[in-house]
């Protein structure tokens, strides 16, 4: 039978098991949209901005671990996707962006809506394609999926000129869907060496990151920690890997860690880094990070090993395979001295949550939401103080429960990522913690949320400020607040109502807990407006560029 | 004089490869001193030779180059490569 390039793309996406595609049509991708309109298997989500489509795809991919696809037209459609793609690159999220391009005969002529999508996306993708013939699609589409999920996951862009979408091709047999490639063999001496170092360590700490989530090895990580009685700290991306109430969980490390966490890292004699990349927000000043420790670094991406910090020993490969191989070699050990030392540090320098009991405070609302939403809820955030507070205080229990823009720190991530999460997990409650600055960056997706009636509860802590920026000016720029306070207020509840979203306003109730309970219990999207003061810093904080031990704030008074 | 080395990359031959390879270096402000590229037997693969100053980051660059989807092999020639000896004659 004969198929057009556009039909081939849709057919191949169906064969990959794609169920939902977000995007926006335009001249250069209309053939793909026409073909998509004929698909029963794939539902299209028309967003209001291509960045929104990209983050919806991210939300789906972060919740399921499977690649998610989104569409954009050439030119401005493609440039609008870039932030979401770069964000996926830094957090290793498997998304596939398929863009329309002007016909090949017009490439290079500054044609209407022509932009060099291929060139623009080279540095922000794991790999990218400019498809040159309809035949190539049969390789490129399965390859895009294979690349997105093999090894360390990441985003792939496929740019398809309009003539390729319209060209016809006779097809008798479809290619196999792209699958995760087999990883390289583990090197057993590397694992043995790591095991010996772990067994010989008196004061080891596990440093777990997003790689644990990616490889589905949270269970193995916990087993290893428990067998060796090894306290475990988590990166921002790794939250949920060890349940928050587990006695070995040290919480998040780095810039906004609890004081005791950074202090324990200061004392450890071995850092076992698994699925992490020594991001500067986690390590602080690198030469002073874990100054007394040898380092074992375990990661699937060889280029991460020795990139920031030279390790004493490293193991390359799938973290899940490595942890499974390592477990029987780790000696049972109660490490009572070390655990009691860590416990003393924790007693003396705990994580302080101001206003924990008052649901109308910046931290209190997070804890109340957690209590009401339950263990199964998915939590997305935007970027700012509200994000760091959620990372510090939310009681995460499972991997893939927590969606945040870690590496790129993109304001505007939260709402569309939450919508994507709701598409991927329609039976679960999705919470989006956002700020008055961030929500403005993709507020148009409220329309998408309304249209699809997704179960997303937006908790908007409104300090009428770019809070995290303001906090830096407070601490490091002599309180010269500039361009971080908004001079006038917008009415977010009226804006949300205009989008057809149910709203709840803490400034109009004496019982915010009851209001919150009602909002979370009601199905469908809702915006909960929580007015807060702009003078509520997130503590502790390590000054950018300083060593992690130089924390400001968060001391306990007793 | 700064110590130099040559990286020999085996790559899939298509128009985007050069931008992927060069982008790796330019993005990290790692100067490429010399570059040569030729298709192998006019077929699906090409060779790219890069003349580089040896810096601390070189190992990282090799690993990054190796990660590129279109790069199928990376060889390092610390003793130099005659491609560049021949090319040097043109700029004498
Ligand atoms: C797209 C983008 N622009 C700028 C920044 C820098 N930035 C980081 S946090 C922040 C303030 C965020 O304000 P808001 O969403 O209100 O959160 P708050 O800190 O007030 O809780 C800014 C501007 C960013 N991270 N992303
Ligand atoms: Mg704010």
Coordinates of C-alpha atoms in Angstrom, one line a residue, chain A residues 173-457:
Chain A
X173 CA 6.3 -4.1 5.9
X174 CA 6.7 -1.7 8.8
X175 CA 10.0 -1.5 10.7
X176 CA 10.2 -2.7 14.2
X177 CA 9.5 0.0 16.8
X178 CA 12.6 1.6 18.4
X179 CA 13.5 0.0 21.7
X180 CA 16.0 0.7 24.5
X181 CA 19.4 -0.6 23.3
X182 CA 21.3 -3.1 25.4
X183 CA 23.8 -1.4 27.6
X184 CA 27.5 -2.3 27.6
X185 CA 28.7 -5.2 29.8
X186 CA 29.5 -4.5 33.4
X187 CA 33.1 -4.8 34.4
X188 CA 33.2 -7.0 37.4
X189 CA 36.5 -5.7 38.8
X190 CA 35.0 -2.3 38.9
X191 CA 32.1 -3.5 40.9
X192 CA 34.3 -5.6 43.2
X193 CA 36.5 -2.6 43.9
X194 CA 33.4 -0.5 44.7
X195 CA 32.2 -3.2 47.1
X196 CA 35.5 -3.4 48.9
X197 CA 35.6 0.4 49.3
X198 CA 32.0 0.4 50.7
X199 CA 32.8 -2.5 53.1
X200 CA 35.9 -0.8 54.3
X201 CA 34.3 2.5 54.9
X202 CA 33.4 3.6 58.4
X203 CA 31.4 6.6 57.5
X204 CA 29.9 6.1 54.1
X205 CA 27.1 8.1 52.5
X206 CA 25.1 7.2 49.5
X207 CA 24.4 10.2 47.1
X208 CA 21.4 9.1 44.9
X209 CA 20.1 11.1 42.0
X210 CA 17.8 11.1 39.0
X211 CA 19.7 8.1 37.5
X212 CA 18.0 5.9 40.1
X213 CA 14.6 7.0 38.9
X214 CA 15.6 6.7 35.3
X215 CA 16.8 3.1 35.7
X216 CA 13.9 2.1 37.9
X217 CA 16.2 1.0 40.7
X218 CA 14.8 2.7 43.8
X219 CA 14.2 -0.7 45.4
X220 CA 17.8 -1.7 44.8
X221 CA 19.1 1.6 46.1
X222 CA 17.2 1.2 49.3
X223 CA 18.3 -2.4 49.7
X224 CA 21.9 -1.5 49.4
X225 CA 21.5 1.4 51.8
X226 CA 19.8 -0.9 54.3
X227 CA 22.2 -3.8 54.1
X228 CA 25.2 -1.6 54.8
X229 CA 23.3 0.8 57.1
X230 CA 24.4 3.6 54.9
X231 CA 22.8 7.0 55.3
X232 CA 21.5 8.3 51.9
X233 CA 21.2 11.9 50.6
X234 CA 19.2 12.7 47.5
X235 CA 19.6 15.3 44.8
X236 CA 16.8 17.5 43.7
X237 CA 16.2 15.1 40.9
X238 CA 16.4 12.1 43.2
X239 CA 13.7 13.0 45.7
X240 CA 11.4 10.1 46.2
X241 CA 14.0 7.5 45.5
X242 CA 14.2 6.8 49.3
X243 CA 11.0 7.3 51.2
X244 CA 11.2 10.6 53.1
X245 CA 10.4 9.0 56.5
X246 CA 13.0 6.2 56.1
X247 CA 15.6 6.4 59.0
X248 CA 18.5 6.4 56.5
X249 CA 17.1 9.2 54.4
X250 CA 19.2 12.4 54.9
X251 CA 17.1 14.5 52.6
X252 CA 18.3 16.7 49.8
X253 CA 21.9 17.9 49.8
X254 CA 23.4 21.2 48.7
X255 CA 22.3 24.7 48.4
X256 CA 19.0 24.3 50.4
X257 CA 19.8 21.2 52.3
X258 CA 19.1 20.7 56.0
X259 CA 22.1 21.8 58.0
X260 CA 22.8 18.3 59.3
X261 CA 22.8 16.8 55.8
X262 CA 25.6 19.0 54.6
X263 CA 27.4 18.5 57.9
X264 CA 27.2 14.7 57.6
X265 CA 28.6 15.0 54.1
X266 CA 31.5 17.0 55.5
X267 CA 32.4 14.1 57.8
X268 CA 31.8 11.1 55.6
X269 CA 34.9 9.0 54.6
X270 CA 33.3 7.6 51.5
X271 CA 30.8 9.1 49.1
X272 CA 29.0 6.6 46.9
X273 CA 27.5 8.7 44.1
X274 CA 24.9 6.8 42.0
X275 CA 23.1 8.3 39.0
X276 CA 24.3 11.8 39.8
X277 CA 26.3 14.4 38.0
X278 CA 27.8 16.5 40.8
X279 CA 25.7 19.6 39.9
X280 CA 27.0 22.8 41.4
X281 CA 23.8 23.3 43.3
X282 CA 24.4 20.0 45.0
X283 CA 28.1 20.2 45.6
X284 CA 28.7 23.8 46.4
X285 CA 32.4 24.7 46.0
X286 CA 33.7 21.5 44.5
X287 CA 37.1 21.3 46.1
X288 CA 35.5 21.6 49.5
X289 CA 32.7 19.1 48.9
X290 CA 33.1 16.0 51.1
X291 CA 36.7 17.0 51.9
X292 CA 37.5 13.8 53.8
X293 CA 35.9 11.3 51.5
X294 CA 37.0 8.9 48.8
X295 CA 34.5 8.8 46.0
X296 CA 32.9 5.9 44.2
X297 CA 31.0 7.2 41.2
X298 CA 28.4 4.9 39.4
X299 CA 26.7 6.1 36.3
X300 CA 25.6 5.0 32.9
X301 CA 27.2 8.0 31.1
X302 CA 31.0 7.6 31.0
X303 CA 31.4 11.3 30.3
X304 CA 30.0 12.1 33.8
X305 CA 32.7 10.2 35.5
X306 CA 35.6 12.4 36.6
X307 CA 33.9 15.4 34.9
X308 CA 33.6 17.5 38.0
X309 CA 35.3 15.6 40.7
X310 CA 37.8 12.9 40.1
X311 CA 36.6 9.7 41.7
X312 CA 38.7 7.1 43.5
X313 CA 36.8 4.3 41.8
X314 CA 34.1 4.4 39.2
X315 CA 31.6 1.9 37.7
X316 CA 30.1 2.5 34.3
X317 CA 26.8 1.0 33.3
X318 CA 23.1 0.8 34.0
X319 CA 22.7 1.8 37.6
X320 CA 20.0 -0.8 38.1
X321 CA 22.3 -3.6 36.9
X322 CA 25.2 -2.3 39.0
X323 CA 23.2 -2.0 42.2
X324 CA 21.9 -5.5 41.7
X325 CA 25.4 -6.9 41.2
X326 CA 26.7 -4.9 44.2
X327 CA 24.1 -5.9 46.7
X328 CA 25.3 -9.4 47.5
X329 CA 28.8 -8.1 47.8
X330 CA 27.9 -5.4 50.4
X331 CA 28.5 -6.8 53.8
X332 CA 25.7 -6.5 56.4
X333 CA 26.9 -3.9 58.9
X334 CA 25.0 -1.9 61.4
X335 CA 27.5 1.0 61.5
X336 CA 26.1 1.9 64.8
X337 CA 28.8 4.5 65.6
X338 CA 28.3 6.4 62.3
X339 CA 24.5 6.2 62.4
X340 CA 24.5 7.5 65.9
X341 CA 26.9 10.4 64.9
X342 CA 24.6 11.2 62.0
X343 CA 21.7 11.1 64.4
X344 CA 23.4 13.5 66.8
X345 CA 24.0 15.9 63.9
X346 CA 20.3 15.6 63.0
X347 CA 19.1 16.2 66.5
X348 CA 21.3 19.3 66.9
X349 CA 20.8 20.7 63.4
X350 CA 17.4 19.5 62.2
X351 CA 15.5 20.7 59.2
X352 CA 13.3 23.5 60.5
X353 CA 10.0 24.1 58.9
X354 CA 8.6 27.5 60.0
X355 CA 4.9 27.6 60.2
X356 CA 4.5 23.9 59.7
X357 CA 1.2 23.9 61.6
X358 CA -0.4 26.8 59.8
X359 CA -1.7 26.0 56.3
X360 CA -1.7 29.6 55.4
X361 CA 2.1 29.9 55.5
X362 CA 4.5 29.1 52.7
X363 CA 5.7 25.8 54.2
X364 CA 2.5 25.0 56.1
X365 CA 0.4 24.9 52.9
X366 CA 2.8 22.4 51.4
X367 CA 2.5 20.1 54.4
X368 CA -1.3 20.4 54.5
X369 CA -1.5 19.7 50.8
X370 CA 0.6 16.6 51.2
X371 CA -1.6 15.4 54.0
X372 CA -4.8 15.9 52.0
X373 CA -3.5 14.7 48.6
X374 CA -2.1 11.5 49.9
X375 CA 0.9 9.3 49.1
X376 CA -0.2 8.7 45.5
X377 CA -0.3 12.3 44.4
X378 CA 2.1 13.6 41.8
X379 CA 3.8 16.9 42.6
X380 CA 5.0 19.3 40.0
X381 CA 6.6 22.7 40.7
X382 CA 7.7 25.8 39.0
X383 CA 11.0 27.5 39.9
X384 CA 11.7 29.7 42.8
X385 CA 11.2 29.7 46.6
X386 CA 8.1 27.6 46.4
X387 CA 10.0 25.0 44.5
X388 CA 12.8 24.8 47.1
X389 CA 10.3 24.7 49.9
X390 CA 8.5 21.9 48.3
X391 CA 11.8 20.0 47.8
X392 CA 12.7 20.6 51.5
X393 CA 9.3 19.8 53.1
X394 CA 7.1 17.6 50.9
X395 CA 7.1 14.0 52.2
X396 CA 7.9 12.1 48.9
X397 CA 7.4 8.4 49.0
X398 CA 8.0 7.1 45.5
X399 CA 10.2 7.8 42.5
X400 CA 8.4 9.6 39.5
X401 CA 6.2 11.3 42.0
X402 CA 8.1 14.5 41.8
X403 CA 8.4 16.6 38.6
X404 CA 10.7 19.7 38.7
X405 CA 13.0 21.5 36.4
X406 CA 16.3 20.7 38.0
X407 CA 19.1 21.4 35.6
X408 CA 17.7 24.3 33.6
X409 CA 15.5 25.7 36.4
X410 CA 12.8 26.9 34.0
X411 CA 10.1 29.1 35.3
X412 CA 6.9 28.1 33.4
X413 CA 7.6 24.3 33.8
X414 CA 5.1 23.6 36.4
X415 CA 1.6 24.0 34.9
X416 CA 2.2 22.3 31.6
X417 CA 4.2 19.5 33.2
X418 CA 1.4 19.0 35.7
X419 CA -1.1 18.8 32.8
X420 CA 1.1 16.2 31.1
X421 CA 1.3 14.2 34.3
X422 CA -2.5 14.2 34.5
X423 CA -2.7 12.8 31.0
X424 CA -0.3 10.1 31.9
X425 CA -2.0 9.2 35.1
X426 CA -5.6 10.3 34.9
X427 CA -6.6 8.5 38.1
X428 CA -4.1 10.4 40.3
X429 CA -4.3 13.8 41.8
X430 CA -1.6 16.2 40.4
X431 CA -0.5 19.1 42.5
X432 CA 1.3 22.0 41.0
X433 CA 3.2 24.3 43.4
X434 CA 3.8 27.6 41.6
X435 CA 4.7 31.2 42.2
X436 CA 3.2 34.4 40.9
X437 CA 6.2 34.9 38.7
X438 CA 6.5 31.4 37.2
X439 CA 2.8 30.8 36.5
X440 CA 2.8 33.8 34.2
X441 CA 5.3 32.1 31.9
X442 CA 2.9 29.5 30.7
X443 CA -0.4 30.7 32.2
X444 CA -2.1 30.3 28.8
X445 CA -2.1 26.5 29.4
X446 CA -4.9 27.1 31.9
X447 CA -7.1 27.0 28.8
X448 CA -5.7 23.5 28.0
X449 CA -6.3 22.4 31.6
X450 CA -9.8 23.6 31.5
X451 CA -10.6 22.1 28.1
X452 CA -9.4 18.6 29.1
X453 CA -10.7 18.9 32.6
X454 CA -7.4 17.5 34.0
X455 CA -7.2 16.8 37.7
X456 CA -4.5 19.5 38.4
X457 CA -4.6 21.5 41.6

